[in-house]
Phi, psi and omega in degrees: 000132181223142178239131178242115181260117180274160186300148180159160183296131181301133178092347183278164179298326181297317184295322183287321180295331182268007175264116189251131178276124178254119179133176182278123182285136176293127187274335184287104176201168178242120186225142171216129185286158179188172178298318176236120183262122179262122180281152180221136175235121178223140179285083182282339173228165177214184182059062176293132180249125183265115180265173181299335179281002181063025178257136183264132174243126176266117193267303190261134177281144179252115183293324181297317178301324178292323177296321176298316179303310181293330175297320177298311178296326177294316181295321180291321176293325178296315178295325180289338179273348181281144176261349182261354180232114183053054180295334186258002185233135174254128179271142170243180179213152175221109188243137179227162181273122177272341180058016179055036184221136189298309183298316182293317178296316181296322178293321177293319180297316181293330174291327179293320185264355183228007183276201179293330175243123186265128174270133181269350178208149183236131173261107184155178354261184182282320187272145179292315184296320180290322177296323179294316179294324176296319181296318180296328181275323182266001184304320183291342177266353178058040178279121175299135176237119181247112180265146182253354183212357179281119188243000184303134178290342178298334183282352176284351180288099183289336178290322180274327182234069188289341184258014181262136172220166178202155176257005177260131181294152178291148176303340179306319180283323179298317183293320177301319180295317180297319178296318181293324184292311179295328175292322181301321182268007180061031173273098183261359187225091190235147171273139181233120177232161180192155179288153179286089181207163176298321180304306184290317184298313181290321181298310182296320177298317178295320185297315181298324179286317183289325186287342182299320182292347177257005182069030178260132178240155177272118176294327175198156175231119187223131173253134177242157185288160180296315174268103186277102177281168180296327177294315178298319178296319177299319177298315182296314182291328176295320175299313181296317183290324184281346182276151175274354179282138179251002179249128184232129175254125185237116177262098182202178173262181182298321186291317180295320181297327180293315182294319180295317181295326178294320177290322177298324179291319180298322183274000180057044175273129182222178180073031178252143174256105181274137174245116186268137171282167185297344179297329182226018182292340179238017184282087184296339181293337178292337183291331190303314183253358183224038182300315183295326183283329186263352180301131182092353179305140178242144179194151179266128174242152178294163184308135181263135173278131179301317178195141168254103187309127177090347185289320180303317180292322178300322183286320190267330184272074178270122178281155178303325180296317178296318182295321182286332183279329185253121176298326180295312182292321178301313178300314176302314183299315183293322181288325181285323181254007174053046176220175183236131182285145174287123183072034184296142176266004178286118177251008184266124184259139181248016180159145187295118174076355184289319181295321182291334182278353184288151176285158176291144177293141184280337184093356180257001180301140179225127183294342179289343183270353182230157175264135178213141173302337179299317182262004179279110180254022181278338181233067181277088181251292179294321179300323177294327178293319179296317179303313183290330180293319178296317179293334174297312181296318182295318180290325176296320179292326178295318177297324177294324180289331180281358184291138176255133183300136183092342178242015185286167182275355185259184188302136182059028174073022182281160179243160177266149175279119181300336178263354178207089182229166176271145180308319180295334176289325178295314184297332175302313182286326179298320180299331183258013182294139177213108186210181178238144177223117184055036175090353180264133177279127184248124172210170187227151176276188182293345179265000184080017181259145176279162176291131192276140174211127183233144168266134175271113185256140177243126182276109183241150183264124173285169181301327179277004179091353181282166183275136173234114176274106187255125175287118183246007182172185178205165175230124182236110184290345182280346183271167177299153187306316183291343183241006184290331181254121176236128186228135172262092186300322188290342182271355184280132170257125186264161179300319180222134177073195182246018176213165187290151176299156169262130180218091185223151174280321175226142179295153182300141176280121184287166174304141184103355179222171178223167185271138171237119185291142173275127186297131174084003184242164181297162185296339181278352180257116185205170173247157179254124180238142181296151175296146179295168182298131179091002183238153177221163169218126184252015181235153172287142179057045180286132182281338178207158177263148178257137182282136179289159180289175185298329185258009174234169185208149179298148171281185184297330180274351179056038174245003182207136175273120181245155181301139176297153173293128178268126186240129166200165183283108189256157179288346185269352182260163187300315182296323178292320178296316182298316182289324178298315179296320179294324181293315181290328178294316181295321179295319180296318179296320179297316178297319179297324176291323175299317181294320178298315179297321181293324179296319185253032184291339181270357181283161181294326184294314182293316179295326180289343182252034171056078186306316185296312181295324182295316178297319181295319181296321179294319179294320178293328174293324173301318179296319179301316179296319181287335177302327178304328180293333180293342181269357178256142180109170180293121179296145172223170183298315183291325180289326180292322184285341175270322187305301187291315177297322179298318178299312183292319178291319182294319178287332173292324175298312180299315181286330177294322175297315177300318179298319176295319176300317181294320177299320179301316179302311181293320178294324178298323178291321176295326182293339181280349176285144182300136175079007182267133178236032185294330185291338177289340175273352180223056180277197183298319181293318180294326176296314179298318182297319180300318179297315181295319180296313178301325181280327180304319179300316177298319179299317180296320180299315179298317179298316178299317179298316181292324183281331183266302183215082187285161173295152180207162178275147182211161178253114184263110181254009185260333187284310175244123188299321184265010185227140168259114179269114176267117188218164174267126173258147189288344182080298179237112180297326181299313180298319180297312182285340173291319179299312178294322180295322179290323177300317181297318179298317178299316181299318181295317178300317179294318182294319180298315182292321178292323181294321180293325187263008187292331181255014178291140183289138175187159178295323177215100184265114183284350189295326178298316181289325177295318179301315178294319181293327178291324177300318176296321181302311181297318180300316182294312186283332176288326176289325183300318190301304181294324178292321180298316183289330188266356179251171177212162177070218186292336181290327174299313182295320180298317179299318181298312181297318177303316179297317179298314182292320183295313179294322178291320176292328177296315177297314184298311184287319185290333189253306189265325186293320180293321180296323180296319180295320180297320177298320180293318181294317179297321181296323179294318183287330179286000000 
């Protein structure tokens, strides 16, 4: 085939008239004359076989393609019979076989636009790759091309393909629907395969980009050749078998899928969930030999017309004249009824000698008696697209007819003649077409694409084993993203069992853990690691864990932040009860000793031991024991500000009393020396004053502490992660250690004086008991300091209380309890 283009404006009639076809013209076509002839390209045969002579032979007839062709002729005849649409114009048609092959289709297209009858617009072709090749070849002629099945998103490029339109949604929308579908069923690990074609390459590329936002990964991506050799099939099936993915999306046509299914069946591979692209989502012929493999298949199919009135009759009521005039219909008739028409115009052979051996047709054959995809109008999807494509051309011509001179869209307001126009003038009106067909509003976007709507079909087996394509959902691109996909799960029949397969690279990470990506692997392949201490995740497949607030902590599952355990030394726990009992016991013992001393206040022993200071000391010891109770219970600011000063002042009073008693012992010894009057300088008033003076210093220290940086309650969340320790903090460490230090100074002074007076002669020398009590006091508080610093929470408080009680008990037992026993013994002997 050769084309010679003589000079002339591209797209003009001169240019077309000067283009000459060289070679033998293909006679097999369907033609009807009209004022405007609409060209048509349909894949009436498939499986082109390339021989050494480089001649293409289309072997097998496609019944669906014949139905599409007949739908075009039906729509044109329907329009011609209407009085409200193109009443002054008769549409004609010129239809040729594209064989779903680029060289064959290109040859047919050039015959349509350069033959004896010139088509100003072509409806076709079905395949995206074929349509692209036609556009690249016919682009200089500006011939409008309206496809009814080409879905490649690449064809939406209006800069590259300005004369292209389609009634088939772009793959951009199909891919979005597929990505939403696999995400809906949590299939994050899917195999993606496709035939080596522009349609599959662009679709798979778009799917890989779109699926990322839904967390879906491709377990493998594989392209196989159009002509599937055994070696190519082996490679493909090896990839499928070696993968852990059980969900496969296949972008191919019906013919390639047939070969793949035969090999899957031969290898006895089962348990696969097939996801069909719209190219084979309604291909019922696949079911005949692969029903068990395809049961449960899901796929998006273009919108189905409920019914096209009159089409069924047009398809089945074929008159003998029509059959004898059309080689396509004659071939279909002979293949359907396995007979040969008398004087048949069918020159297409389906096997050496087989056609000649067939009996002559009897003339009683009826298409209603046999099933054929040709006459099946239950799934009018692509046929409906063909129908809409014809009406698109008709409405564009109607708009062109309605043009008023002076108000036209072309230069100087001119209009085009509907019976003699340039192709580029027609495309102008087609781009702006807005009409209704069978109740559906049809319009197009700026790329010449229709608004996408898909039915989600499920391949189900009827009781008799036949295929039932059940609509189980839909995808509407005009709706919001979150509502665009609607699925009725309960209506789905799955390949195995009653629920969807699991197809994941890694199992979902449960709440309480997070995803850690595996280096060098897809994002769907990951490990699950527990949330770190103090963190939770309450969602499945969480990318990160969230840290709990200061007052909460993770539960054992680490999926919920719960309030932290509040810790303080309580009256209700064993340790608190024990310390409380010890404090009260010490206070009671002190009071009992006070009672004993009061009973024996007139005895010489009590008088000899400075009765007034002894009573004061016992009272202050009662206070010391009761101070321990201030350390038990939930701390508050006011309790903390009472606790530490009460502790410091009470012990300052006790030690000051002991210091005064020790001084009295020393003064009493001095007073026994001849000429000494020292006792008059250290009488009862001076003793009381010394106690008050010793305590006043501690009071001043506490006042300064309270006024500058007082103790206060706080919640400590740092020592124990899962625990809030409510404790009293000193506010000023200096103030706290000054209080302790001053008590230590008083104790040291008392110890030194008592040690010096321990061997002084007396009937009852208290210095020995005071010395021993101070040694116990020092032992307790020297031990207290490191333990106090190294513990936290309620145990720190318990240590403090223990030190208070231990030192108080030491003073009580070493001084008064022993004295009480001596009083009792002396009373017995008296």
